[in-house]
mmCIF file of C-alpha atoms and ligand atoms in Angstrom:
data_model
loop_
_atom_site.group_PDB
_atom_site.id
_atom_site.type_symbol
_atom_site.label_atom_id
_atom_site.label_comp_id
_atom_site.label_asym_id
_atom_site.label_seq_id
_atom_site.Cartn_x
_atom_site.Cartn_y
_atom_site.Cartn_z
ATOM 1 C CA MET A 23 3.506 -7.068 0.231
ATOM 2 C CA LEU A 24 0.027 -6.680 1.816
ATOM 3 C CA VAL A 25 -3.045 -6.835 -0.450
ATOM 4 C CA SER A 26 -6.821 -7.098 -0.082
ATOM 5 C CA GLY A 27 -7.895 -6.478 -3.678
ATOM 6 C CA ALA A 28 -7.053 -7.013 -7.322
ATOM 7 C CA GLY A 29 -3.296 -6.631 -6.906
ATOM 8 C CA THR A 30 -2.602 -4.380 -9.897
ATOM 9 C CA ASN A 31 0.092 -2.570 -7.897
ATOM 10 C CA LEU A 32 1.596 -5.930 -6.992
ATOM 11 C CA ALA A 33 1.559 -6.924 -10.675
ATOM 12 C CA ALA A 34 3.430 -3.721 -11.546
ATOM 13 C CA LEU A 35 6.131 -4.459 -8.961
ATOM 14 C CA LEU A 36 6.446 -8.021 -10.200
ATOM 15 C CA ALA A 37 6.865 -6.737 -13.758
ATOM 16 C CA ALA A 38 9.647 -4.414 -12.583
ATOM 17 C CA HIS A 39 11.672 -7.456 -11.467
ATOM 18 C CA ALA A 40 12.396 -8.191 -15.099
ATOM 19 C CA ASP A 41 15.010 -5.421 -14.932
ATOM 20 C CA ALA A 42 17.990 -6.846 -13.041
ATOM 21 C CA GLY A 43 19.033 -3.369 -11.873
ATOM 22 C CA TYR A 44 15.671 -2.632 -10.257
ATOM 23 C CA GLY A 45 16.923 -3.614 -6.813
ATOM 24 C CA ALA A 46 13.720 -4.867 -5.171
ATOM 25 C CA ARG A 47 12.009 -8.244 -5.257
ATOM 26 C CA VAL A 48 8.634 -9.223 -3.827
ATOM 27 C CA VAL A 49 9.489 -12.000 -1.348
ATOM 28 C CA GLY A 50 5.943 -12.746 -0.176
ATOM 29 C CA VAL A 51 2.322 -11.609 -0.390
ATOM 30 C CA VAL A 52 -0.029 -11.609 2.604
ATOM 31 C CA SER A 53 -3.757 -10.899 2.491
ATOM 32 C CA ASP A 54 -6.592 -10.607 4.997
ATOM 33 C CA LYS A 55 -8.981 -11.978 2.325
ATOM 34 C CA PRO A 56 -8.691 -15.552 0.995
ATOM 35 C CA ALA A 57 -10.372 -14.473 -2.280
ATOM 36 C CA ALA A 58 -8.157 -11.444 -2.987
ATOM 37 C CA GLY A 59 -7.181 -11.308 -6.662
ATOM 38 C CA GLY A 60 -3.705 -10.227 -5.559
ATOM 39 C CA LEU A 61 -3.112 -13.745 -4.207
ATOM 40 C CA ASP A 62 -3.707 -15.186 -7.694
ATOM 41 C CA VAL A 63 -1.328 -12.603 -9.159
ATOM 42 C CA ALA A 64 1.342 -13.694 -6.650
ATOM 43 C CA ARG A 65 0.767 -17.418 -7.221
ATOM 44 C CA ALA A 66 0.993 -16.981 -10.993
ATOM 45 C CA ALA A 67 4.397 -15.343 -10.476
ATOM 46 C CA GLY A 68 5.579 -18.096 -8.115
ATOM 47 C CA VAL A 69 5.651 -15.752 -5.108
ATOM 48 C CA PRO A 70 4.726 -17.400 -1.766
ATOM 49 C CA THR A 71 1.462 -16.256 -0.185
ATOM 50 C CA ALA A 72 -0.281 -16.367 3.188
ATOM 51 C CA VAL A 73 -3.779 -15.438 4.364
ATOM 52 C CA VAL A 74 -4.310 -13.957 7.818
ATOM 53 C CA ALA A 75 -8.077 -13.433 8.173
ATOM 54 C CA PRO A 76 -9.400 -11.504 11.181
ATOM 55 C CA ARG A 77 -12.206 -14.055 11.690
ATOM 56 C CA ASP A 78 -9.593 -16.676 12.605
ATOM 57 C CA PHE A 79 -8.428 -14.627 15.615
ATOM 58 C CA GLU A 80 -10.163 -13.825 18.880
ATOM 59 C CA ASP A 81 -9.564 -10.070 18.605
ATOM 60 C CA ARG A 82 -7.778 -7.350 16.659
ATOM 61 C CA ALA A 83 -4.616 -7.495 18.773
ATOM 62 C CA HIS A 84 -4.177 -11.226 18.136
ATOM 63 C CA TRP A 85 -4.852 -10.753 14.422
ATOM 64 C CA ASP A 86 -2.269 -7.954 14.293
ATOM 65 C CA ARG A 87 0.345 -10.214 15.888
ATOM 66 C CA GLY A 88 -0.597 -13.071 13.536
ATOM 67 C CA LEU A 89 -0.169 -10.727 10.581
ATOM 68 C CA ALA A 90 3.241 -9.576 11.850
ATOM 69 C CA ASP A 91 4.317 -13.210 12.277
ATOM 70 C CA ALA A 92 3.141 -14.145 8.775
ATOM 71 C CA VAL A 93 4.963 -11.210 7.188
ATOM 72 C CA GLY A 94 8.041 -11.807 9.383
ATOM 73 C CA VAL A 95 8.451 -15.288 7.884
ATOM 74 C CA PHE A 96 9.535 -13.593 4.635
ATOM 75 C CA ARG A 97 12.132 -11.401 6.433
ATOM 76 C CA PRO A 98 11.268 -8.349 4.321
ATOM 77 C CA ASP A 99 13.434 -5.221 4.225
ATOM 78 C CA LEU A 100 10.311 -3.258 3.345
ATOM 79 C CA VAL A 101 6.593 -3.974 3.758
ATOM 80 C CA VAL A 102 4.370 -2.467 1.062
ATOM 81 C CA SER A 103 0.637 -2.162 1.680
ATOM 82 C CA ALA A 104 -1.181 -1.723 -1.634
ATOM 83 C CA GLY A 105 -4.936 -1.859 -1.346
ATOM 84 C CA PHE A 106 -4.709 -3.552 2.075
ATOM 85 C CA MET A 107 -7.980 -2.333 3.560
ATOM 86 C CA ARG A 108 -7.189 -2.737 7.259
ATOM 87 C CA ILE A 109 -5.440 -0.607 9.825
ATOM 88 C CA LEU A 110 -2.109 -1.977 10.964
ATOM 89 C CA GLY A 111 -1.730 -2.128 14.744
ATOM 90 C CA ALA A 112 1.067 -1.280 17.156
ATOM 91 C CA THR A 113 2.521 -4.798 17.239
ATOM 92 C CA PHE A 114 2.788 -4.942 13.461
ATOM 93 C CA LEU A 115 4.321 -1.478 13.117
ATOM 94 C CA GLY A 116 6.701 -2.172 16.019
ATOM 95 C CA ARG A 117 7.972 -5.260 14.206
ATOM 96 C CA PHE A 118 8.890 -3.282 11.067
ATOM 97 C CA PRO A 119 9.658 0.218 12.370
ATOM 98 C CA GLY A 120 9.754 2.909 9.661
ATOM 99 C CA ARG A 121 9.715 0.165 7.017
ATOM 100 C CA VAL A 122 6.003 -0.073 6.185
ATOM 101 C CA LEU A 123 4.772 1.890 3.149
ATOM 102 C CA ASN A 124 1.210 2.413 1.981
ATOM 103 C CA THR A 125 -0.129 3.686 -1.293
ATOM 104 C CA HIS A 126 -3.307 5.771 -1.075
ATOM 105 C CA PRO A 127 -5.502 6.970 -3.977
ATOM 106 C CA ALA A 128 -5.690 10.661 -2.979
ATOM 107 C CA LEU A 129 -3.368 13.562 -2.223
ATOM 108 C CA LEU A 130 -2.910 13.198 1.540
ATOM 109 C CA PRO A 131 -3.546 14.743 3.976
ATOM 110 C CA SER A 132 -6.784 15.269 2.021
ATOM 111 C CA PHE A 133 -9.231 12.366 1.807
ATOM 112 C CA PRO A 134 -7.684 9.679 4.023
ATOM 113 C CA GLY A 135 -9.515 6.420 4.732
ATOM 114 C CA ALA A 136 -11.222 3.702 2.760
ATOM 115 C CA HIS A 137 -12.940 5.935 0.158
ATOM 116 C CA GLY A 138 -10.270 8.404 -0.946
ATOM 117 C CA VAL A 139 -11.385 8.508 -4.588
ATOM 118 C CA ARG A 140 -15.114 8.866 -3.816
ATOM 119 C CA ASP A 141 -14.512 11.493 -1.114
ATOM 120 C CA ALA A 142 -12.348 13.621 -3.423
ATOM 121 C CA LEU A 143 -14.945 13.399 -6.194
ATOM 122 C CA GLU A 144 -17.827 14.288 -3.860
ATOM 123 C CA HIS A 145 -15.851 17.251 -2.522
ATOM 124 C CA GLY A 146 -15.553 18.573 -6.073
ATOM 125 C CA VAL A 147 -11.766 18.860 -6.242
ATOM 126 C CA LYS A 148 -10.277 19.473 -9.688
ATOM 127 C CA ILE A 149 -6.944 17.820 -8.913
ATOM 128 C CA THR A 150 -6.480 14.639 -6.910
ATOM 129 C CA GLY A 151 -3.920 11.858 -7.214
ATOM 130 C CA CYS A 152 -2.047 9.358 -5.102
ATOM 131 C CA THR A 153 0.345 9.318 -2.183
ATOM 132 C CA LEU A 154 3.034 6.885 -1.129
ATOM 133 C CA HIS A 155 3.682 7.268 2.593
ATOM 134 C CA VAL A 156 5.342 5.627 5.566
ATOM 135 C CA VAL A 157 2.698 4.081 7.814
ATOM 136 C CA ASP A 158 2.381 5.409 11.357
ATOM 137 C CA ALA A 159 -0.239 4.763 14.046
ATOM 138 C CA GLY A 160 -2.848 7.008 12.373
ATOM 139 C CA VAL A 161 -5.038 6.419 9.328
ATOM 140 C CA ASP A 162 -3.043 7.613 6.289
ATOM 141 C CA THR A 163 -1.195 10.190 8.433
ATOM 142 C CA GLY A 164 2.424 9.016 8.071
ATOM 143 C CA PRO A 165 5.379 10.862 6.475
ATOM 144 C CA ILE A 166 4.966 11.314 2.735
ATOM 145 C CA VAL A 167 7.465 9.672 0.381
ATOM 146 C CA ALA A 168 6.028 10.783 -2.976
ATOM 147 C CA GLN A 169 2.864 12.067 -4.624
ATOM 148 C CA ALA A 170 1.507 12.404 -8.133
ATOM 149 C CA ALA A 171 -1.411 14.501 -9.354
ATOM 150 C CA VAL A 172 -4.335 13.458 -11.541
ATOM 151 C CA ALA A 173 -6.861 15.908 -13.009
ATOM 152 C CA VAL A 174 -10.549 15.232 -12.358
ATOM 153 C CA GLU A 175 -12.581 15.310 -15.587
ATOM 154 C CA PRO A 176 -16.122 16.756 -15.590
ATOM 155 C CA ASP A 177 -17.714 13.402 -16.480
ATOM 156 C CA ASP A 178 -15.677 11.273 -14.063
ATOM 157 C CA ASP A 179 -17.326 8.758 -11.774
ATOM 158 C CA GLU A 180 -15.480 6.933 -9.005
ATOM 159 C CA ALA A 181 -14.477 4.035 -11.260
ATOM 160 C CA SER A 182 -13.129 6.134 -14.147
ATOM 161 C CA LEU A 183 -11.191 8.442 -11.823
ATOM 162 C CA HIS A 184 -9.766 5.531 -9.822
ATOM 163 C CA GLU A 185 -8.674 3.848 -13.054
ATOM 164 C CA ARG A 186 -6.624 6.929 -14.089
ATOM 165 C CA ILE A 187 -5.220 7.259 -10.563
ATOM 166 C CA ARG A 188 -4.190 3.579 -10.618
ATOM 167 C CA VAL A 189 -2.086 4.134 -13.756
ATOM 168 C CA VAL A 190 -0.149 6.964 -12.109
ATOM 169 C CA GLU A 191 -0.047 5.146 -8.764
ATOM 170 C CA ARG A 192 1.563 2.042 -10.222
ATOM 171 C CA ALA A 193 4.337 4.070 -11.835
ATOM 172 C CA LEU A 194 4.937 6.037 -8.624
ATOM 173 C CA LEU A 195 5.068 2.873 -6.505
ATOM 174 C CA VAL A 196 7.454 1.067 -8.832
ATOM 175 C CA ASP A 197 9.700 4.126 -9.103
ATOM 176 C CA TRP A 198 9.953 4.784 -5.342
ATOM 177 C CA VAL A 199 10.121 1.205 -4.087
ATOM 178 C CA GLY A 200 13.070 0.775 -6.477
ATOM 179 C CA ARG A 201 14.731 3.962 -5.230
ATOM 180 C CA ILE A 202 14.248 2.904 -1.606
ATOM 181 C CA ALA A 203 15.551 -0.606 -2.278
ATOM 182 C CA ARG A 204 18.655 0.824 -3.942
ATOM 183 C CA GLY A 205 19.287 3.819 -1.679
ATOM 184 C CA GLY A 206 17.477 3.236 1.634
ATOM 185 C CA LEU A 207 14.936 5.371 3.459
ATOM 186 C CA THR A 208 15.486 7.490 6.566
ATOM 187 C CA LEU A 209 13.101 9.689 8.498
ATOM 188 C CA ASP A 210 13.948 13.157 9.735
ATOM 189 C CA GLY A 211 10.758 14.008 11.604
ATOM 190 C CA ARG A 212 8.106 14.039 8.895
ATOM 191 C CA ARG A 213 10.703 14.465 6.187
ATOM 192 C CA VAL A 214 11.457 11.316 4.215
ATOM 193 C CA VAL A 215 14.971 11.038 2.813
ATOM 194 C CA VAL A 216 15.536 8.422 0.127
ATOM 195 C CA GLY A 217 19.026 7.549 -1.109
HETATM 196 C C1 GAR B 309 -5.164 1.241 -4.923
HETATM 197 O O1 GAR B 309 -5.638 2.283 -5.723
HETATM 198 C C2 GAR B 309 -4.842 1.732 -3.529
HETATM 199 O O2 GAR B 309 -4.369 3.051 -3.497
HETATM 200 C C3 GAR B 309 -6.179 1.645 -2.864
HETATM 201 O O3 GAR B 309 -6.713 0.436 -3.327
HETATM 202 C C4 GAR B 309 -6.243 0.200 -4.661
HETATM 203 C C5 GAR B 309 -5.721 -1.213 -4.732
HETATM 204 O O4 GAR B 309 -5.536 -1.609 -6.028
HETATM 205 N N1 GAR B 309 -6.027 1.685 -1.455
HETATM 206 C C6 GAR B 309 -6.876 2.293 -0.632
HETATM 207 O O5 GAR B 309 -7.904 2.817 -0.994
HETATM 208 C C7 GAR B 309 -6.467 2.268 0.828
HETATM 209 N N2 GAR B 309 -7.168 3.250 1.566
HETATM 210 P P1 GAR B 309 -4.814 -2.976 -6.378
HETATM 211 O O6 GAR B 309 -5.360 -4.070 -5.466
HETATM 212 O O7 GAR B 309 -5.189 -3.222 -7.788
HETATM 213 O O8 GAR B 309 -3.324 -2.775 -6.206
#
């Protein structure tokens, strides 16, 4: 799992392990930020962690390869990016083809990028939500696995809206990572087939 932030999605996946029939297990957590709260969440659960910080590499390409190596150590069947605030490069995606998922706090293809919640709010949409998608070379452009909608309330600010999205997002992520772990994921063009 790749994290840069608080790791609430990670915590939800770890909680799902309690059910023996769930089918997926977090084998390792990698962050670009040494201070990411998600690393503490992983450590508390006894999950191995690694930090691959861009400043320790001479350029983006070397960092991308370092990240792929660090994740590869865990031999994951699936790589889940949840709040990982960096773009994955060609080397990384080539190492785990069609097996990298990202969760985004907006209904893609609307409001991609680092500020999906803020951008949706500023645009004045009445419905937003979250998207689980397969990562491709673009920014939040990959084939969509699942989405869930969240209504925008008149008095919402970015924090309150993101908090309600997070609740729905966690459930969506846990549901679909479990389905994929149990049934597999195949791509038919942009169509994602699970199970
Ligand atoms: C999640 O809402 C995720 O969708 C978002 O960061 C949050 C991470 O929360 N990701 C992005 O905005 C990526 N563009 P978490 O660290 O508590 O799981």
